[in-house]
XYZ file of C-alpha atoms in Angstrom:
114
model
C -62.028 -15.606 59.049
C -62.951 -16.725 55.618
C -60.169 -17.595 54.831
C -59.538 -20.220 57.068
C -62.651 -21.371 56.649
C -61.503 -22.032 52.929
C -58.303 -23.426 54.302
C -59.506 -25.405 56.674
C -62.424 -26.981 53.743
C -59.899 -27.389 50.718
C -56.869 -28.676 53.381
C -54.248 -25.830 51.293
C -52.134 -23.736 53.503
C -52.690 -20.287 53.584
C -50.085 -17.406 52.524
C -50.763 -14.030 55.029
C -49.512 -11.165 54.264
C -49.425 -8.643 57.292
C -48.911 -5.396 55.989
C -49.469 -1.846 56.428
C -51.065 1.068 54.163
C -48.311 3.705 54.380
C -45.406 0.304 54.135
C -43.463 1.353 51.040
C -41.465 -2.285 50.717
C -45.622 -3.671 50.815
C -46.326 -2.186 48.169
C -42.778 -2.758 46.090
C -43.057 -6.260 47.155
C -46.608 -6.140 45.173
C -45.182 -4.652 42.482
C -42.433 -6.363 42.234
C -42.609 -9.845 43.095
C -46.552 -10.601 43.755
C -47.344 -10.395 40.153
C -44.610 -12.930 38.699
C -45.971 -15.211 36.432
C -43.736 -17.742 38.634
C -44.767 -16.616 42.082
C -48.640 -16.260 41.124
C -48.191 -20.337 40.033
C -46.200 -21.226 43.308
C -49.534 -18.735 44.663
C -51.876 -20.868 42.476
C -51.492 -23.466 45.588
C -52.424 -21.614 48.434
C -55.225 -19.341 50.058
C -53.638 -16.016 50.424
C -54.699 -13.557 52.763
C -53.768 -9.659 52.941
C -53.718 -7.836 56.569
C -53.600 -4.698 56.602
C -51.907 -4.521 60.115
C -52.281 0.252 60.294
C -55.649 0.527 58.875
C -59.448 -0.417 58.870
C -61.421 -1.934 61.461
C -59.521 -5.188 62.217
C -55.493 -3.601 62.885
C -55.994 -4.418 66.131
C -56.527 -7.694 65.719
C -54.464 -8.223 63.074
C -51.456 -7.123 64.859
C -51.998 -9.322 67.906
C -52.257 -12.123 65.503
C -48.594 -11.491 63.639
C -47.547 -11.190 66.873
C -49.257 -14.192 68.044
C -48.086 -16.392 64.411
C -44.337 -14.676 63.739
C -43.535 -13.051 66.836
C -43.083 -9.753 65.513
C -45.015 -6.341 64.239
C -42.301 -5.391 61.472
C -43.936 -5.243 57.897
C -43.905 -6.925 54.667
C -44.062 -9.546 56.737
C -44.995 -13.224 55.061
C -46.344 -16.157 56.970
C -47.441 -18.915 55.113
C -49.926 -21.351 57.624
C -51.854 -24.608 57.524
C -55.483 -24.673 58.236
C -54.087 -25.545 61.893
C -53.098 -22.105 62.464
C -48.830 -23.913 62.972
C -46.776 -21.501 60.917
C -44.517 -23.521 58.344
C -42.580 -20.887 56.605
C -41.565 -16.674 57.676
C -40.810 -13.624 55.490
C -39.993 -10.507 56.467
C -38.678 -7.367 55.163
C -38.443 -5.861 51.203
C -36.930 -9.101 48.658
C -35.257 -8.330 45.644
C -34.154 -11.987 44.388
C -37.097 -13.477 43.325
C -35.211 -16.991 43.475
C -35.413 -16.250 47.130
C -38.707 -15.593 47.368
C -39.872 -18.169 45.543
C -37.631 -20.835 47.610
C -39.436 -19.469 50.885
C -42.663 -20.323 49.384
C -41.788 -23.299 48.603
C -40.494 -24.112 51.065
C -44.077 -23.499 52.867
C -45.474 -25.189 50.600
C -43.368 -28.484 51.205
C -43.847 -28.331 54.903
C -47.411 -27.442 55.056
C -48.675 -30.311 53.034
C -46.165 -32.431 54.937
């Protein structure tokens, strides 16, 4: 709710990271992709949200939200969502090619700001 409120306040899209505590591919994406300077530069134009789907008091809510927004509960799963909760881009799974991941980010960012 805090991220959604901030997105509505700023007009920026949200990058939602549906993740799991025991998800190895989630950790690999965080270490190899999210830490890249070029990816961080794109993230600067979004509200970043990490939602745990297998841990914590909100896990069931987060699972249901993921299912509703993207039609999947697979991990890792990423969605770029505008402040009205419209999904503009989705990406699931581990990606080793930074260019592929950055294309997803740019596409979602551009579509959400139109």
